[in-house]
PDB file of C-alpha atoms in Angstrom:
ATOM      1  CA  ASP A   1      -0.042   0.125  -0.089  1.00  0.00           C
ATOM      2  CA  THR A   2       1.080   3.781  -0.937  1.00  0.00           C
ATOM      3  CA  ALA A   3       1.416   5.570   2.340  1.00  0.00           C
ATOM      4  CA  VAL A   4       3.384   6.921   4.820  1.00  0.00           C
ATOM      5  CA  SER A   5       3.871   4.843   7.839  1.00  0.00           C
ATOM      6  CA  GLN A   6       5.208   5.830  11.262  1.00  0.00           C
ATOM      7  CA  THR A   7       6.258   3.702  14.154  1.00  0.00           C
ATOM      8  CA  PRO A   8       5.991   3.443  16.860  1.00  0.00           C
ATOM      9  CA  LYS A   9       1.983   3.688  17.328  1.00  0.00           C
ATOM     10  CA  TYR A  10       1.933   4.359  21.038  1.00  0.00           C
ATOM     11  CA  LEU A  11       4.925   5.509  23.005  1.00  0.00           C
ATOM     12  CA  VAL A  12       5.467   5.293  26.801  1.00  0.00           C
ATOM     13  CA  THR A  13       8.774   6.120  28.233  1.00  0.00           C
ATOM     14  CA  GLN A  14      10.193   7.689  31.376  1.00  0.00           C
ATOM     15  CA  MET A  15      11.270  11.548  32.025  1.00  0.00           C
ATOM     16  CA  GLY A  16      15.161  11.957  30.776  1.00  0.00           C
ATOM     17  CA  ASN A  17      14.665   9.525  28.520  1.00  0.00           C
ATOM     18  CA  ASP A  18      16.214   9.455  24.885  1.00  0.00           C
ATOM     19  CA  LYS A  19      13.674   8.062  21.934  1.00  0.00           C
ATOM     20  CA  SER A  20      13.140   8.011  18.550  1.00  0.00           C
ATOM     21  CA  ILE A  21       9.688   7.958  16.377  1.00  0.00           C
ATOM     22  CA  LYS A  22      10.656   7.032  12.731  1.00  0.00           C
ATOM     23  CA  CYS A  23       8.885   7.747   9.689  1.00  0.00           C
ATOM     24  CA  GLU A  24       8.476   6.376   5.973  1.00  0.00           C
ATOM     25  CA  GLN A  25       6.817   7.304   2.823  1.00  0.00           C
ATOM     26  CA  ASN A  26       6.485   4.652  -0.474  1.00  0.00           C
ATOM     27  CA  LEU A  27       5.081   7.768  -2.653  1.00  0.00           C
ATOM     28  CA  GLY A  28       7.772   9.372  -4.195  1.00  0.00           C
ATOM     29  CA  HIS A  29       7.567  12.457  -2.253  1.00  0.00           C
ATOM     30  CA  ASP A  30      10.674  15.036  -1.803  1.00  0.00           C
ATOM     31  CA  THR A  31       9.382  16.665   1.020  1.00  0.00           C
ATOM     32  CA  MET A  32       8.485  15.589   4.413  1.00  0.00           C
ATOM     33  CA  TYR A  33       7.373  16.964   7.654  1.00  0.00           C
ATOM     34  CA  TRP A  34       6.752  16.611  11.335  1.00  0.00           C
ATOM     35  CA  TYR A  35       4.583  17.934  13.079  1.00  0.00           C
ATOM     36  CA  LYS A  36       2.957  18.052  16.803  1.00  0.00           C
ATOM     37  CA  GLN A  37      -1.279  18.026  17.490  1.00  0.00           C
ATOM     38  CA  ASP A  38      -1.360  20.783  20.674  1.00  0.00           C
ATOM     39  CA  SER A  39      -3.882  20.971  23.598  1.00  0.00           C
ATOM     40  CA  LYS A  40      -6.290  22.545  21.052  1.00  0.00           C
ATOM     41  CA  LYS A  41      -5.928  19.701  18.770  1.00  0.00           C
ATOM     42  CA  PHE A  42      -4.180  21.618  16.114  1.00  0.00           C
ATOM     43  CA  LEU A  43      -1.133  20.325  14.424  1.00  0.00           C
ATOM     44  CA  LYS A  44       1.906  23.073  14.603  1.00  0.00           C
ATOM     45  CA  ILE A  45       4.871  22.444  12.100  1.00  0.00           C
ATOM     46  CA  MET A  46       7.927  21.139  13.782  1.00  0.00           C
ATOM     47  CA  PHE A  47      10.164  20.322  10.649  1.00  0.00           C
ATOM     48  CA  SER A  48      10.157  20.546   6.928  1.00  0.00           C
ATOM     49  CA  TYR A  49      12.783  18.783   5.200  1.00  0.00           C
ATOM     50  CA  ASN A  50      13.362  17.338   1.755  1.00  0.00           C
ATOM     51  CA  ASN A  51      16.903  16.822  -0.116  1.00  0.00           C
ATOM     52  CA  LYS A  52      17.961  20.219  -0.088  1.00  0.00           C
ATOM     53  CA  GLU A  53      16.413  22.055   2.804  1.00  0.00           C
ATOM     54  CA  LEU A  54      15.665  21.772   6.335  1.00  0.00           C
ATOM     55  CA  ILE A  55      12.935  24.114   8.232  1.00  0.00           C
ATOM     56  CA  ILE A  56      12.984  23.920  11.563  1.00  0.00           C
ATOM     57  CA  ASN A  57      10.444  25.585  13.301  1.00  0.00           C
ATOM     58  CA  GLU A  58      11.955  28.210  15.961  1.00  0.00           C
ATOM     59  CA  THR A  59       9.794  27.401  18.744  1.00  0.00           C
ATOM     60  CA  VAL A  60      10.656  23.828  18.782  1.00  0.00           C
ATOM     61  CA  PRO A  61      13.011  22.460  21.419  1.00  0.00           C
ATOM     62  CA  ASN A  62      16.775  21.270  20.127  1.00  0.00           C
ATOM     63  CA  ARG A  63      15.782  18.620  22.221  1.00  0.00           C
ATOM     64  CA  PHE A  64      13.934  17.387  19.128  1.00  0.00           C
ATOM     65  CA  SER A  65      16.305  16.785  16.144  1.00  0.00           C
ATOM     66  CA  PRO A  66      15.152  15.395  12.934  1.00  0.00           C
ATOM     67  CA  LYS A  67      17.395  12.523  10.776  1.00  0.00           C
ATOM     68  CA  SER A  68      16.830  11.636   6.972  1.00  0.00           C
ATOM     69  CA  PRO A  69      19.076   8.496   6.057  1.00  0.00           C
ATOM     70  CA  ASP A  70      17.341   8.962   2.491  1.00  0.00           C
ATOM     71  CA  LYS A  71      14.474  11.422   0.879  1.00  0.00           C
ATOM     72  CA  ALA A  72      12.119   8.332   1.948  1.00  0.00           C
ATOM     73  CA  HIS A  73      12.610   8.415   5.631  1.00  0.00           C
ATOM     74  CA  LEU A  74      12.585  11.353   7.785  1.00  0.00           C
ATOM     75  CA  ASN A  75      13.063   9.956  12.087  1.00  0.00           C
ATOM     76  CA  LEU A  76      12.310  11.907  14.876  1.00  0.00           C
ATOM     77  CA  HIS A  77      14.862  12.630  17.911  1.00  0.00           C
ATOM     78  CA  ILE A  78      14.111  13.682  20.836  1.00  0.00           C
ATOM     79  CA  ASN A  79      16.610  13.526  23.503  1.00  0.00           C
ATOM     80  CA  SER A  80      15.723  14.198  27.477  1.00  0.00           C
ATOM     81  CA  LEU A  81      12.295  14.077  26.960  1.00  0.00           C
ATOM     82  CA  GLU A  82       9.910  15.991  29.793  1.00  0.00           C
ATOM     83  CA  LEU A  83       6.732  15.785  30.797  1.00  0.00           C
ATOM     84  CA  GLY A  84       5.320  18.401  28.033  1.00  0.00           C
ATOM     85  CA  ASP A  85       6.506  16.618  25.553  1.00  0.00           C
ATOM     86  CA  SER A  86       3.325  14.043  25.456  1.00  0.00           C
ATOM     87  CA  ALA A  87       1.380  14.652  22.548  1.00  0.00           C
ATOM     88  CA  VAL A  88       0.805  12.827  19.509  1.00  0.00           C
ATOM     89  CA  TYR A  89       3.010  13.699  16.888  1.00  0.00           C
ATOM     90  CA  PHE A  90       2.385  13.257  13.197  1.00  0.00           C
ATOM     91  CA  CYS A  91       4.625  12.659  10.046  1.00  0.00           C
ATOM     92  CA  ALA A  92       3.311  13.743   6.372  1.00  0.00           C
ATOM     93  CA  SER A  93       5.266  14.017   3.045  1.00  0.00           C
ATOM     94  CA  SER A  94       4.116  16.145  -0.402  1.00  0.00           C
ATOM     95  CA  GLN A  95       5.263  16.821  -3.640  1.00  0.00           C
ATOM     96  CA  GLU A  96       6.920  19.959  -4.405  1.00  0.00           C
ATOM     97  CA  THR A  97       8.219  21.000  -7.694  1.00  0.00           C
ATOM     98  CA  PHE A  98      10.714  23.105  -8.334  1.00  0.00           C
ATOM     99  CA  GLY A  99      12.165  24.940 -10.896  1.00  0.00           C
ATOM    100  CA  GLN A 100      10.093  28.293 -12.696  1.00  0.00           C
ATOM    101  CA  ARG A 101       6.908  27.277 -10.831  1.00  0.00           C
ATOM    102  CA  ARG A 102       6.763  25.889  -7.759  1.00  0.00           C
ATOM    103  CA  ARG A 103       3.887  23.784  -6.776  1.00  0.00           C
ATOM    104  CA  PHE A 104       2.436  21.916  -4.250  1.00  0.00           C
ATOM    105  CA  TYR A 105       0.305  18.977  -4.392  1.00  0.00           C
ATOM    106  CA  GLY A 106      -0.958  17.635  -1.161  1.00  0.00           C
ATOM    107  CA  TYR A 107      -0.605  15.822   1.922  1.00  0.00           C
ATOM    108  CA  THR A 108      -0.199  12.360   3.258  1.00  0.00           C
ATOM    109  CA  PHE A 109      -0.341  12.064   6.728  1.00  0.00           C
ATOM    110  CA  GLY A 110       1.053   9.412   8.356  1.00  0.00           C
ATOM    111  CA  SER A 111      -1.266   7.668  12.037  1.00  0.00           C
ATOM    112  CA  GLY A 112       0.027   9.565  14.493  1.00  0.00           C
ATOM    113  CA  THR A 113       1.973   8.349  16.937  1.00  0.00           C
ATOM    114  CA  ARG A 114       1.009   9.301  20.826  1.00  0.00           C
ATOM    115  CA  LEU A 115       3.538   9.785  23.087  1.00  0.00           C
ATOM    116  CA  THR A 116       3.427   9.683  27.306  1.00  0.00           C
ATOM    117  CA  VAL A 117       6.038  10.653  29.168  1.00  0.00           C
ATOM    118  CA  VAL A 118       5.541   9.790  33.195  1.00  0.00           C
TER     119      VAL A 118
ATOM    120  CA  SER B   1      -9.399   8.806  -0.875  1.00  0.00           C
ATOM    121  CA  GLN B   2      -8.733  11.880   0.059  1.00  0.00           C
ATOM    122  CA  GLN B   3     -11.605  13.187   2.595  1.00  0.00           C
ATOM    123  CA  GLY B   4     -11.410  17.419   2.034  1.00  0.00           C
ATOM    124  CA  GLU B   5     -12.080  18.996  -1.701  1.00  0.00           C
ATOM    125  CA  GLU B   6     -10.912  22.212  -2.159  1.00  0.00           C
ATOM    126  CA  ASP B   7     -12.882  24.743  -4.633  1.00  0.00           C
ATOM    127  CA  PRO B   8     -11.068  26.027  -6.384  1.00  0.00           C
ATOM    128  CA  GLN B   9      -7.914  24.631  -7.085  1.00  0.00           C
ATOM    129  CA  ALA B  10      -6.906  28.451  -7.932  1.00  0.00           C
ATOM    130  CA  LEU B  11      -7.770  31.724  -7.409  1.00  0.00           C
ATOM    131  CA  SER B  12      -6.232  34.825  -8.226  1.00  0.00           C
ATOM    132  CA  ILE B  13      -7.752  38.599  -7.017  1.00  0.00           C
ATOM    133  CA  GLN B  14      -6.798  41.889  -6.570  1.00  0.00           C
ATOM    134  CA  GLU B  15      -5.646  43.254  -2.864  1.00  0.00           C
ATOM    135  CA  GLY B  16      -8.684  43.998  -1.377  1.00  0.00           C
ATOM    136  CA  GLU B  17     -11.118  42.231  -2.664  1.00  0.00           C
ATOM    137  CA  ASN B  18     -12.396  39.353  -0.545  1.00  0.00           C
ATOM    138  CA  ALA B  19     -11.448  35.528  -1.398  1.00  0.00           C
ATOM    139  CA  THR B  20     -13.807  32.371  -0.996  1.00  0.00           C
ATOM    140  CA  MET B  21     -12.521  28.848  -0.778  1.00  0.00           C
ATOM    141  CA  ASN B  22     -14.333  26.031  -0.561  1.00  0.00           C
ATOM    142  CA  CYS B  23     -14.638  22.324   1.094  1.00  0.00           C
ATOM    143  CA  SER B  24     -16.299  19.093   0.141  1.00  0.00           C
ATOM    144  CA  TYR B  25     -15.697  16.065   2.378  1.00  0.00           C
ATOM    145  CA  LYS B  26     -17.049  12.649   2.906  1.00  0.00           C
ATOM    146  CA  THR B  27     -17.926  11.089   5.736  1.00  0.00           C
ATOM    147  CA  SER B  28     -19.129  12.315   9.426  1.00  0.00           C
ATOM    148  CA  ILE B  29     -16.688  14.641  11.257  1.00  0.00           C
ATOM    149  CA  ASN B  30     -15.363  15.989  14.502  1.00  0.00           C
ATOM    150  CA  ASN B  31     -13.974  19.517  13.644  1.00  0.00           C
ATOM    151  CA  LEU B  32     -12.882  20.498  10.468  1.00  0.00           C
ATOM    152  CA  GLN B  33      -9.634  22.921  10.667  1.00  0.00           C
ATOM    153  CA  TRP B  34      -8.235  25.607   7.689  1.00  0.00           C
ATOM    154  CA  TYR B  35      -4.935  25.480   7.672  1.00  0.00           C
ATOM    155  CA  ARG B  36      -2.151  27.727   4.686  1.00  0.00           C
ATOM    156  CA  GLN B  37       0.890  26.909   3.870  1.00  0.00           C
ATOM    157  CA  ASN B  38       3.371  29.100   2.615  1.00  0.00           C
ATOM    158  CA  SER B  39       5.460  27.809  -0.317  1.00  0.00           C
ATOM    159  CA  GLY B  40       8.139  26.069   1.069  1.00  0.00           C
ATOM    160  CA  ARG B  41       7.032  25.810   4.746  1.00  0.00           C
ATOM    161  CA  GLY B  42       4.628  23.911   6.670  1.00  0.00           C
ATOM    162  CA  LEU B  43       1.236  24.163   7.519  1.00  0.00           C
ATOM    163  CA  VAL B  44      -0.553  26.445   9.703  1.00  0.00           C
ATOM    164  CA  HIS B  45      -3.791  26.463  11.628  1.00  0.00           C
ATOM    165  CA  LEU B  46      -6.356  29.117  11.568  1.00  0.00           C
ATOM    166  CA  ILE B  47      -9.003  28.070  12.194  1.00  0.00           C
ATOM    167  CA  LEU B  48     -11.657  24.893  13.800  1.00  0.00           C
ATOM    168  CA  ILE B  49     -15.218  24.734  13.206  1.00  0.00           C
ATOM    169  CA  ARG B  50     -17.130  21.980  15.692  1.00  0.00           C
ATOM    170  CA  SER B  51     -19.258  19.658  14.031  1.00  0.00           C
ATOM    171  CA  ASN B  52     -22.209  21.323  16.093  1.00  0.00           C
ATOM    172  CA  GLU B  53     -21.050  25.405  14.993  1.00  0.00           C
ATOM    173  CA  ARG B  54     -22.057  26.680  11.561  1.00  0.00           C
ATOM    174  CA  GLU B  55     -19.917  29.432  11.486  1.00  0.00           C
ATOM    175  CA  LYS B  56     -16.740  31.350  13.362  1.00  0.00           C
ATOM    176  CA  HIS B  57     -14.661  34.336  12.670  1.00  0.00           C
ATOM    177  CA  SER B  58     -11.270  35.368  13.551  1.00  0.00           C
ATOM    178  CA  GLY B  59      -9.682  38.450  12.397  1.00  0.00           C
ATOM    179  CA  ARG B  60     -10.291  38.828   8.000  1.00  0.00           C
ATOM    180  CA  LEU B  61     -11.761  34.703   8.370  1.00  0.00           C
ATOM    181  CA  ARG B  62     -14.729  33.630   8.539  1.00  0.00           C
ATOM    182  CA  VAL B  63     -15.645  30.311   8.773  1.00  0.00           C
ATOM    183  CA  THR B  64     -18.552  28.106   7.744  1.00  0.00           C
ATOM    184  CA  LEU B  65     -20.043  24.463   8.243  1.00  0.00           C
ATOM    185  CA  ASP B  66     -22.938  22.634   6.280  1.00  0.00           C
ATOM    186  CA  THR B  67     -22.585  19.595   8.285  1.00  0.00           C
ATOM    187  CA  SER B  68     -26.289  18.550   5.801  1.00  0.00           C
ATOM    188  CA  LYS B  69     -24.057  19.648   2.736  1.00  0.00           C
ATOM    189  CA  LYS B  70     -21.020  18.453   4.398  1.00  0.00           C
ATOM    190  CA  SER B  71     -19.133  22.194   2.859  1.00  0.00           C
ATOM    191  CA  SER B  72     -17.248  24.042   4.615  1.00  0.00           C
ATOM    192  CA  SER B  73     -15.692  27.807   3.027  1.00  0.00           C
ATOM    193  CA  LEU B  74     -13.314  29.765   4.510  1.00  0.00           C
ATOM    194  CA  LEU B  75     -13.679  33.822   3.598  1.00  0.00           C
ATOM    195  CA  ILE B  76     -10.291  36.011   3.897  1.00  0.00           C
ATOM    196  CA  THR B  77     -12.342  39.686   3.339  1.00  0.00           C
ATOM    197  CA  ALA B  78     -10.003  42.715   2.382  1.00  0.00           C
ATOM    198  CA  SER B  79      -7.118  40.777   1.074  1.00  0.00           C
ATOM    199  CA  ARG B  80      -3.553  41.548   1.117  1.00  0.00           C
ATOM    200  CA  ALA B  81      -0.506  40.238  -1.102  1.00  0.00           C
ATOM    201  CA  ALA B  82       0.953  38.592   2.432  1.00  0.00           C
ATOM    202  CA  ASP B  83      -1.881  36.208   2.332  1.00  0.00           C
ATOM    203  CA  THR B  84      -0.950  35.047  -0.710  1.00  0.00           C
ATOM    204  CA  ALA B  85      -0.676  30.943  -0.240  1.00  0.00           C
ATOM    205  CA  SER B  86      -2.376  27.736  -0.535  1.00  0.00           C
ATOM    206  CA  TYR B  87      -5.319  27.063   1.822  1.00  0.00           C
ATOM    207  CA  PHE B  88      -6.496  23.986   3.080  1.00  0.00           C
ATOM    208  CA  CYS B  89      -9.173  22.252   4.508  1.00  0.00           C
ATOM    209  CA  ALA B  90      -8.762  18.985   7.035  1.00  0.00           C
ATOM    210  CA  THR B  91     -11.271  16.830   8.316  1.00  0.00           C
ATOM    211  CA  VAL B  92     -10.893  15.409  11.747  1.00  0.00           C
ATOM    212  CA  PRO B  93     -13.022  12.079  11.626  1.00  0.00           C
ATOM    213  CA  GLY B  94     -12.225  10.235  15.046  1.00  0.00           C
ATOM    214  CA  ASN B  95      -8.122  11.613  15.391  1.00  0.00           C
ATOM    215  CA  GLN B  96      -6.933  11.366  11.703  1.00  0.00           C
ATOM    216  CA  PHE B  97      -6.340  13.889   9.301  1.00  0.00           C
ATOM    217  CA  TYR B  98      -7.748  14.250   6.015  1.00  0.00           C
ATOM    218  CA  PHE B  99      -6.071  17.185   3.971  1.00  0.00           C
ATOM    219  CA  GLY B 100      -7.655  17.942   1.035  1.00  0.00           C
ATOM    220  CA  THR B 101      -5.343  18.791  -2.362  1.00  0.00           C
ATOM    221  CA  GLY B 102      -5.747  22.920  -1.600  1.00  0.00           C
ATOM    222  CA  THR B 103      -6.682  26.429  -2.765  1.00  0.00           C
ATOM    223  CA  SER B 104      -3.554  28.065  -3.891  1.00  0.00           C
ATOM    224  CA  LEU B 105      -4.379  31.817  -3.439  1.00  0.00           C
ATOM    225  CA  THR B 106      -2.938  34.606  -5.815  1.00  0.00           C
ATOM    226  CA  VAL B 107      -3.319  38.389  -4.275  1.00  0.00           C
ATOM    227  CA  ILE B 108      -1.840  41.043  -6.435  1.00  0.00           C
ATOM    228  CA  PRO B 109      -0.671  44.199  -5.345  1.00  0.00           C
TER     229      PRO B 109
END
């Protein structure tokens, strides 16, 4: 199935630990994202990444770091987890063409990872 | 298939005019959200309307929701060049987000 898949679906861990969430897309998209769903259920962008550019939301603590081994993967690493990091994290991908005219063809989202820090 | 479908796909207006974008979806929802994306950036949330609400305002934004027609509209009044972006509706059945393909809005100064 063509999709954006992220693992694990649920993650419960203790404060201070380091954890990773993996994301893979087989859609051939050139851009991947990590979003955090806030308490009001909105999505907040954390990172967007393609082969050429990593854009980091300046409000994201540097304990969070994206790692992209290749175009199809964008993993999220979190160091020294804090209670406030508990949330649902969504990975997404999209296709953006570059050149004379940049167009955007919409998102495909993963199903989310519910992180609980205790 | 995607839940949300925006219409029109592209819209070009003069600064100061109003811009209206529509969104249709297929199944029941808990809420519907509108987002905007500037080129190369991630989504920024604009407004959320719950399934039991019919209209909501936020600054120059007005969102309506018609659950009987499974449609929503986003109105941006007195548009500015800085409003140039892509606008997406997202439906949230349960906890999953579904985004449409977006409306590309160009506001000409």
